[in-house]
Structures are given as C-alpha cells and as structure tokens.
Amino acid sequence: MPPQAPYPVFISSHVIGGFGRGSAELGIPTANIPPEALMASAMPKGQTGIYFGLSKITGTYGTLVRHKAAAEGAPPSNEIVKSTKAIATADATVLPMVMSLGWNPFYQNKEPSAEIHIVHKFQEQFYGADIKIAVLGYIRPESNFVSVEALIEEIMNDIRIGKETLALEGYREIAADAFWES
Ligand code: ADP
Ligand code: RBF
Ligand code: MG
C-alpha cells in the first residue's frame, strides 16, 4: 500500500546549525533545516512529532561558526562560511531518514526545530548543503524521557520502524522518483 495523503511530502531546503547536541550528547547527528520550510509545505499543520522518509544531500557545503545565543534557551546564531566543498558522490544518494519536528520536550527548547537524522555514515559534516526530503509517514508524538539513554533507545526504535516501512511495496518506488534529480 502506498503512503496515504498528504504523503509523500517533498521538500527542498538547506542545512543550518542547531544546538550542537545531536552528535555530542546523543551520538545521533541531525541535519537541522529552517522550520519554515515545513510550514510552507503540504505537511499537516501543527502536527509536531517524529516522521520517517527519504533524503538526499546535494550541492556544496562549508564550515559552521557558532555565535553565542542572544537569550537563555534561544538557539545560538550560527553562520556558515566557505560553502565551496562539493558533497562526495557516495554521500549524495537517496537514503532513509527520521525527522523530529517540534520542541524537544526532553531539552525544553524555546523555539521549534526541524531536524533530520540520515541513516548513513557521512565522510564529513555538511553545513550549508542542499537537502531534499520526502516525508512518507508519521511515527509518534514527541515525548519526554527519564534519561538520555531512554531517548536514544526510542530514536533507535524510530529508525527501525522507518526502515521497515521503507522496504514495503509502494514506499520502495519513491527512491526512484524524478524529484531527486530535479
Ligand atoms: P546541530 O545541532 O548543529 O544540528 P548535530 O550534532 O545535530 O548539530 O550535528 C548535525 C550535523 O552533522 C549535520 O548538520 C551534518 O552536517 C552532520 N551529519 C553527519 N552525519 C549525519 C547524519 N547521518 N545525519 C544528519 N546529519 C549528519
Ligand atoms: N527530543 C525529545 O525531546 N523527545 C522526543 O521524543 C524526540 N524524538 C526524536 C526522534 C528522532 C528520530 C530524532 C532524530 C530526534 C528526536 N528528538 C526528541 C530530538 C533530540 O532531542 C534532538 O535530536 C537533540 O536534542 C539534538 O538536537
Ligand atoms: Mg542537529
């Protein structure tokens, strides 16, 4: 059975800096995108939570320079410099992803974020690169956890659910959609 409406939702955006916690605290890096990119799409309005789908990184990337946050709980203002390195061919493919959209209750963020963990080992960080995503389904609402370990365990389960569903007929075909080449 193919994904049910409104999925697939196709979105093209670019990778911005976040709080810098994904890799450091969780060992699960997430490529952050401006939340506005999702609001301007066919995504269900106001539905925060965890989604799965596919993504592809393309274009050139640079280095992230982090500036101090303007206020407590606000994201640091980041700047991407020297966006001149091209993504390696091995990394510029259509890959499984899980996406968290919302307020990260575990960290009590003051602003919403949209962040994508791609199930792939990248050669390098790719701040500033172009990112295309196909959101294919909703997994669960955001929740709070007693520990970082419990959060990591839940994310591992999200990855398992996403990968299992992507292997189904009706989902597999989306990796070959013309969207990825445009
Ligand atoms: P930030 O808070 O700035 O998003 P993270 O610790 O979440 O920092 O790291 C995210 C960065 O790591 C991404 O912007 C990307 O450049 C890089 N990265 C490396 N591997 C991955 C991956 N498998 N999925 C997502 N991002 C990755
Ligand atoms: N943060 C939460 O506070 N609650 C969650 O339920 C939650 N689920 C997530 C699921 C996935 C698949 C991913 C990639 C992230 C999730 N996060 C969640 C966000 C996590 O706290 C965040 O990636 C780190 O804080 C780094 O920005
Ligand atoms: Mg991140």
mmCIF file of C-alpha atoms and ligand atoms in Angstrom:
data_model
loop_
_atom_site.group_PDB
_atom_site.id
_atom_site.type_symbol
_atom_site.label_atom_id
_atom_site.label_comp_id
_atom_site.label_asym_id
_atom_site.label_seq_id
_atom_site.Cartn_x
_atom_site.Cartn_y
_atom_site.Cartn_z
ATOM 1 C CA MET A 1 0.000 0.000 0.000
ATOM 2 C CA PRO A 2 1.476 3.393 -0.956
ATOM 3 C CA PRO A 3 1.815 6.230 1.596
ATOM 4 C CA GLN A 4 -1.544 7.819 2.418
ATOM 5 C CA ALA A 5 -2.292 11.529 1.718
ATOM 6 C CA PRO A 6 -0.744 14.012 2.302
ATOM 7 C CA TYR A 7 2.356 11.795 1.977
ATOM 8 C CA PRO A 8 4.715 11.811 0.193
ATOM 9 C CA VAL A 9 5.509 15.434 1.051
ATOM 10 C CA PHE A 10 8.529 16.599 -0.976
ATOM 11 C CA ILE A 11 10.598 19.457 0.484
ATOM 12 C CA SER A 12 13.790 21.149 -0.715
ATOM 13 C CA SER A 13 15.771 23.143 1.832
ATOM 14 C CA HIS A 14 19.272 23.637 3.211
ATOM 15 C CA VAL A 15 21.188 22.523 6.309
ATOM 16 C CA ILE A 16 21.534 25.057 9.131
ATOM 17 C CA GLY A 17 23.211 24.888 12.547
ATOM 18 C CA GLY A 18 21.297 23.749 15.632
ATOM 19 C CA PHE A 19 22.195 23.477 19.314
ATOM 20 C CA GLY A 20 25.081 21.120 18.579
ATOM 21 C CA ARG A 21 23.680 18.413 20.870
ATOM 22 C CA GLY A 22 22.774 15.644 18.422
ATOM 23 C CA SER A 23 26.265 14.313 17.822
ATOM 24 C CA ALA A 24 27.786 15.411 21.105
ATOM 25 C CA GLU A 25 25.187 14.189 23.615
ATOM 26 C CA LEU A 26 23.247 11.534 21.747
ATOM 27 C CA GLY A 27 25.710 10.231 19.150
ATOM 28 C CA ILE A 28 22.849 10.800 16.693
ATOM 29 C CA PRO A 29 23.654 13.782 14.432
ATOM 30 C CA THR A 30 20.668 15.611 12.961
ATOM 31 C CA ALA A 31 20.790 17.942 9.975
ATOM 32 C CA ASN A 32 18.619 20.898 11.014
ATOM 33 C CA ILE A 33 16.550 22.794 8.463
ATOM 34 C CA PRO A 34 14.573 26.034 8.925
ATOM 35 C CA PRO A 35 11.173 25.013 10.392
ATOM 36 C CA GLU A 36 9.570 27.483 7.935
ATOM 37 C CA ALA A 37 10.474 25.087 5.102
ATOM 38 C CA LEU A 38 7.999 22.578 6.574
ATOM 39 C CA MET A 39 5.327 25.142 7.368
ATOM 40 C CA ALA A 40 5.344 26.238 3.717
ATOM 41 C CA SER A 41 4.873 22.612 2.571
ATOM 42 C CA ALA A 42 1.937 20.197 2.403
ATOM 43 C CA MET A 43 2.808 18.852 5.881
ATOM 44 C CA PRO A 44 -0.162 18.526 8.273
ATOM 45 C CA LYS A 45 -0.401 21.869 10.090
ATOM 46 C CA GLY A 46 0.653 21.889 13.718
ATOM 47 C CA GLN A 47 1.464 18.195 13.925
ATOM 48 C CA THR A 48 4.742 18.053 15.815
ATOM 49 C CA GLY A 49 6.356 14.690 16.323
ATOM 50 C CA ILE A 50 8.555 12.086 14.688
ATOM 51 C CA TYR A 51 8.341 11.283 10.981
ATOM 52 C CA PHE A 52 10.229 8.983 8.597
ATOM 53 C CA GLY A 53 11.108 9.149 4.933
ATOM 54 C CA LEU A 54 13.960 9.584 2.499
ATOM 55 C CA SER A 55 16.524 12.316 1.975
ATOM 56 C CA LYS A 56 19.326 13.337 -0.333
ATOM 57 C CA ILE A 57 22.160 15.799 0.332
ATOM 58 C CA THR A 58 23.487 17.699 -2.682
ATOM 59 C CA GLY A 59 25.421 20.809 -3.639
ATOM 60 C CA THR A 60 28.238 22.408 -1.730
ATOM 61 C CA TYR A 61 28.848 22.867 1.968
ATOM 62 C CA GLY A 62 31.013 24.845 4.352
ATOM 63 C CA THR A 63 32.016 25.243 7.983
ATOM 64 C CA LEU A 64 29.696 26.255 10.802
ATOM 65 C CA VAL A 65 30.756 29.100 13.077
ATOM 66 C CA ARG A 66 28.694 29.224 16.281
ATOM 67 C CA HIS A 67 27.904 32.533 17.956
ATOM 68 C CA LYS A 68 26.601 32.882 21.496
ATOM 69 C CA ALA A 69 22.807 32.664 21.949
ATOM 70 C CA ALA A 70 21.020 36.008 22.270
ATOM 71 C CA ALA A 71 18.973 34.727 25.219
ATOM 72 C CA GLU A 72 18.683 31.726 27.534
ATOM 73 C CA GLY A 73 17.002 28.826 25.689
ATOM 74 C CA ALA A 74 17.265 30.558 22.305
ATOM 75 C CA PRO A 75 19.270 28.784 19.616
ATOM 76 C CA PRO A 76 22.785 30.101 19.071
ATOM 77 C CA SER A 77 23.035 32.304 15.990
ATOM 78 C CA ASN A 78 25.133 30.390 13.504
ATOM 79 C CA GLU A 79 26.948 31.305 10.362
ATOM 80 C CA ILE A 80 28.086 29.041 7.562
ATOM 81 C CA VAL A 81 31.301 30.107 5.879
ATOM 82 C CA LYS A 82 33.175 28.898 2.808
ATOM 83 C CA SER A 83 30.367 26.856 1.218
ATOM 84 C CA THR A 84 32.581 25.635 -1.589
ATOM 85 C CA LYS A 85 33.225 21.916 -0.999
ATOM 86 C CA ALA A 86 31.097 19.534 -3.065
ATOM 87 C CA ILE A 87 29.308 16.618 -1.365
ATOM 88 C CA ALA A 88 31.070 13.314 -2.100
ATOM 89 C CA THR A 89 29.224 11.174 -4.651
ATOM 90 C CA ALA A 90 28.921 8.305 -2.149
ATOM 91 C CA ASP A 91 27.065 10.646 0.229
ATOM 92 C CA ALA A 92 24.815 12.295 -2.396
ATOM 93 C CA THR A 93 22.356 9.414 -2.677
ATOM 94 C CA VAL A 94 18.748 8.799 -1.618
ATOM 95 C CA LEU A 95 18.902 7.491 1.958
ATOM 96 C CA PRO A 96 16.493 6.594 4.785
ATOM 97 C CA MET A 97 15.861 9.333 7.348
ATOM 98 C CA VAL A 98 13.919 10.004 10.548
ATOM 99 C CA MET A 99 12.818 13.535 11.357
ATOM 100 C CA SER A 100 11.934 15.244 14.623
ATOM 101 C CA LEU A 101 9.659 18.253 14.329
ATOM 102 C CA GLY A 102 8.809 20.288 17.409
ATOM 103 C CA TRP A 103 10.007 21.484 20.768
ATOM 104 C CA ASN A 104 12.238 18.653 22.062
ATOM 105 C CA PRO A 105 10.437 18.336 25.441
ATOM 106 C CA PHE A 106 13.456 16.486 26.864
ATOM 107 C CA TYR A 107 15.542 19.648 26.346
ATOM 108 C CA GLN A 108 12.695 22.175 26.762
ATOM 109 C CA ASN A 109 13.620 24.189 23.658
ATOM 110 C CA LYS A 110 12.025 27.625 23.425
ATOM 111 C CA GLU A 111 11.774 27.542 19.637
ATOM 112 C CA PRO A 112 10.567 24.769 17.334
ATOM 113 C CA SER A 113 13.134 22.820 15.350
ATOM 114 C CA ALA A 114 13.082 20.525 12.362
ATOM 115 C CA GLU A 115 15.937 18.026 12.357
ATOM 116 C CA ILE A 116 16.742 15.038 10.222
ATOM 117 C CA HIS A 117 18.871 12.041 11.126
ATOM 118 C CA ILE A 118 20.013 10.296 7.955
ATOM 119 C CA VAL A 119 20.725 6.588 8.341
ATOM 120 C CA HIS A 120 24.169 6.692 6.732
ATOM 121 C CA LYS A 121 27.785 7.233 7.748
ATOM 122 C CA PHE A 122 28.906 10.517 6.138
ATOM 123 C CA GLN A 123 32.551 11.300 5.490
ATOM 124 C CA GLU A 124 32.193 14.833 6.868
ATOM 125 C CA GLN A 125 29.731 17.369 8.246
ATOM 126 C CA PHE A 126 27.802 19.219 5.534
ATOM 127 C CA TYR A 127 26.517 22.504 6.960
ATOM 128 C CA GLY A 128 25.044 24.734 4.256
ATOM 129 C CA ALA A 129 24.408 21.878 1.818
ATOM 130 C CA ASP A 130 21.127 21.471 -0.052
ATOM 131 C CA ILE A 131 18.820 18.824 1.349
ATOM 132 C CA LYS A 132 15.843 17.221 -0.329
ATOM 133 C CA ILE A 133 13.418 15.185 1.733
ATOM 134 C CA ALA A 134 10.359 13.066 1.080
ATOM 135 C CA VAL A 135 8.313 12.756 4.270
ATOM 136 C CA LEU A 136 6.464 9.436 3.996
ATOM 137 C CA GLY A 137 4.719 8.971 7.321
ATOM 138 C CA TYR A 138 4.212 9.838 10.977
ATOM 139 C CA ILE A 139 5.639 7.622 13.706
ATOM 140 C CA ARG A 140 4.697 9.203 17.083
ATOM 141 C CA PRO A 141 4.319 12.444 19.038
ATOM 142 C CA GLU A 142 7.345 13.915 20.824
ATOM 143 C CA SER A 143 7.734 12.736 24.399
ATOM 144 C CA ASN A 144 9.812 13.376 27.472
ATOM 145 C CA PHE A 145 12.222 10.777 28.864
ATOM 146 C CA VAL A 146 13.777 9.907 32.216
ATOM 147 C CA SER A 147 17.277 9.773 30.715
ATOM 148 C CA VAL A 148 19.354 10.408 27.603
ATOM 149 C CA GLU A 149 19.650 6.611 27.263
ATOM 150 C CA ALA A 150 15.858 6.242 27.112
ATOM 151 C CA LEU A 151 15.658 8.961 24.426
ATOM 152 C CA ILE A 152 18.364 7.215 22.373
ATOM 153 C CA GLU A 153 16.560 3.879 22.690
ATOM 154 C CA GLU A 154 13.323 5.426 21.405
ATOM 155 C CA ILE A 155 15.153 7.035 18.450
ATOM 156 C CA MET A 156 16.678 3.613 17.601
ATOM 157 C CA ASN A 157 13.145 2.224 17.558
ATOM 158 C CA ASP A 158 12.011 5.072 15.262
ATOM 159 C CA ILE A 159 14.853 4.190 12.867
ATOM 160 C CA ARG A 160 13.766 0.528 12.889
ATOM 161 C CA ILE A 161 10.125 1.452 12.128
ATOM 162 C CA GLY A 162 11.201 3.826 9.354
ATOM 163 C CA LYS A 163 13.498 1.304 7.679
ATOM 164 C CA GLU A 164 10.885 -1.463 7.873
ATOM 165 C CA THR A 165 8.212 0.695 6.282
ATOM 166 C CA LEU A 166 10.560 1.979 3.561
ATOM 167 C CA ALA A 167 11.130 -1.616 2.460
ATOM 168 C CA LEU A 168 7.423 -2.097 1.673
ATOM 169 C CA GLU A 169 5.921 -2.008 -1.796
ATOM 170 C CA GLY A 170 4.568 1.477 -2.520
ATOM 171 C CA TYR A 171 7.420 3.030 -0.487
ATOM 172 C CA ARG A 172 10.409 1.467 -2.259
ATOM 173 C CA GLU A 173 9.434 3.138 -5.551
ATOM 174 C CA ILE A 174 9.770 6.652 -4.103
ATOM 175 C CA ALA A 175 13.576 6.350 -4.063
ATOM 176 C CA ALA A 176 13.388 6.428 -7.885
ATOM 177 C CA ASP A 177 11.088 9.480 -8.116
ATOM 178 C CA ALA A 178 12.092 12.242 -10.562
ATOM 179 C CA PHE A 179 12.034 14.672 -7.583
ATOM 180 C CA TRP A 180 15.535 13.552 -6.545
ATOM 181 C CA GLU A 181 17.029 14.523 -9.906
ATOM 182 C CA SER A 182 15.367 17.925 -10.321
HETATM 183 P P1 ADP B 1 23.426 20.755 15.067
HETATM 184 O O1 ADP B 1 22.787 20.969 16.386
HETATM 185 O O2 ADP B 1 24.229 21.913 14.598
HETATM 186 O O3 ADP B 1 22.437 20.281 14.048
HETATM 187 P P2 ADP B 1 24.336 17.999 15.320
HETATM 188 O O4 ADP B 1 25.173 17.492 16.453
HETATM 189 O O5 ADP B 1 22.897 17.614 15.274
HETATM 190 O O6 ADP B 1 24.494 19.572 15.301
HETATM 191 O O7 ADP B 1 25.094 17.549 14.014
HETATM 192 C C1 ADP B 1 24.472 17.771 12.792
HETATM 193 C C2 ADP B 1 25.421 17.866 11.624
HETATM 194 O O8 ADP B 1 26.178 16.653 11.484
HETATM 195 C C3 ADP B 1 24.616 17.989 10.354
HETATM 196 O O9 ADP B 1 24.313 19.353 10.053
HETATM 197 C C4 ADP B 1 25.527 17.380 9.321
HETATM 198 O O10 ADP B 1 26.405 18.375 8.812
HETATM 199 C C5 ADP B 1 26.354 16.352 10.110
HETATM 200 N N1 ADP B 1 25.974 14.942 9.927
HETATM 201 C C6 ADP B 1 26.879 13.938 9.831
HETATM 202 N N2 ADP B 1 26.290 12.763 9.691
HETATM 203 C C7 ADP B 1 24.942 12.984 9.700
HETATM 204 C C8 ADP B 1 23.790 12.113 9.582
HETATM 205 N N3 ADP B 1 23.938 10.783 9.443
HETATM 206 N N4 ADP B 1 22.553 12.690 9.631
HETATM 207 C C9 ADP B 1 22.432 14.021 9.783
HETATM 208 N N5 ADP B 1 23.475 14.885 9.908
HETATM 209 C C10 ADP B 1 24.731 14.386 9.856
HETATM 210 N N1 RBF B 2 13.505 15.005 21.530
HETATM 211 C C1 RBF B 2 12.604 14.936 22.543
HETATM 212 O O1 RBF B 2 12.667 15.741 23.465
HETATM 213 N N2 RBF B 2 11.605 13.986 22.553
HETATM 214 C C2 RBF B 2 11.489 13.059 21.565
HETATM 215 O O2 RBF B 2 10.569 12.235 21.616
HETATM 216 C C3 RBF B 2 12.448 13.092 20.496
HETATM 217 N N3 RBF B 2 12.403 12.176 19.499
HETATM 218 C C4 RBF B 2 13.315 12.232 18.475
HETATM 219 C C5 RBF B 2 13.256 11.292 17.444
HETATM 220 C C6 RBF B 2 14.160 11.328 16.380
HETATM 221 C C7 RBF B 2 14.058 10.296 15.299
HETATM 222 C C8 RBF B 2 15.179 12.326 16.373
HETATM 223 C C9 RBF B 2 16.173 12.373 15.268
HETATM 224 C C10 RBF B 2 15.249 13.254 17.398
HETATM 225 C C11 RBF B 2 14.324 13.221 18.456
HETATM 226 N N4 RBF B 2 14.367 14.153 19.493
HETATM 227 C C12 RBF B 2 13.448 14.101 20.519
HETATM 228 C C13 RBF B 2 15.225 15.332 19.390
HETATM 229 C C14 RBF B 2 16.537 15.238 20.122
HETATM 230 O O3 RBF B 2 16.332 15.711 21.419
HETATM 231 C C15 RBF B 2 17.478 16.133 19.316
HETATM 232 O O4 RBF B 2 17.805 15.479 18.118
HETATM 233 C C16 RBF B 2 18.702 16.542 20.051
HETATM 234 O O5 RBF B 2 18.350 17.405 21.083
HETATM 235 C C17 RBF B 2 19.709 17.242 19.136
HETATM 236 O O6 RBF B 2 19.198 18.414 18.586
HETATM 237 MG MG MG B 3 21.039 18.799 14.654
#
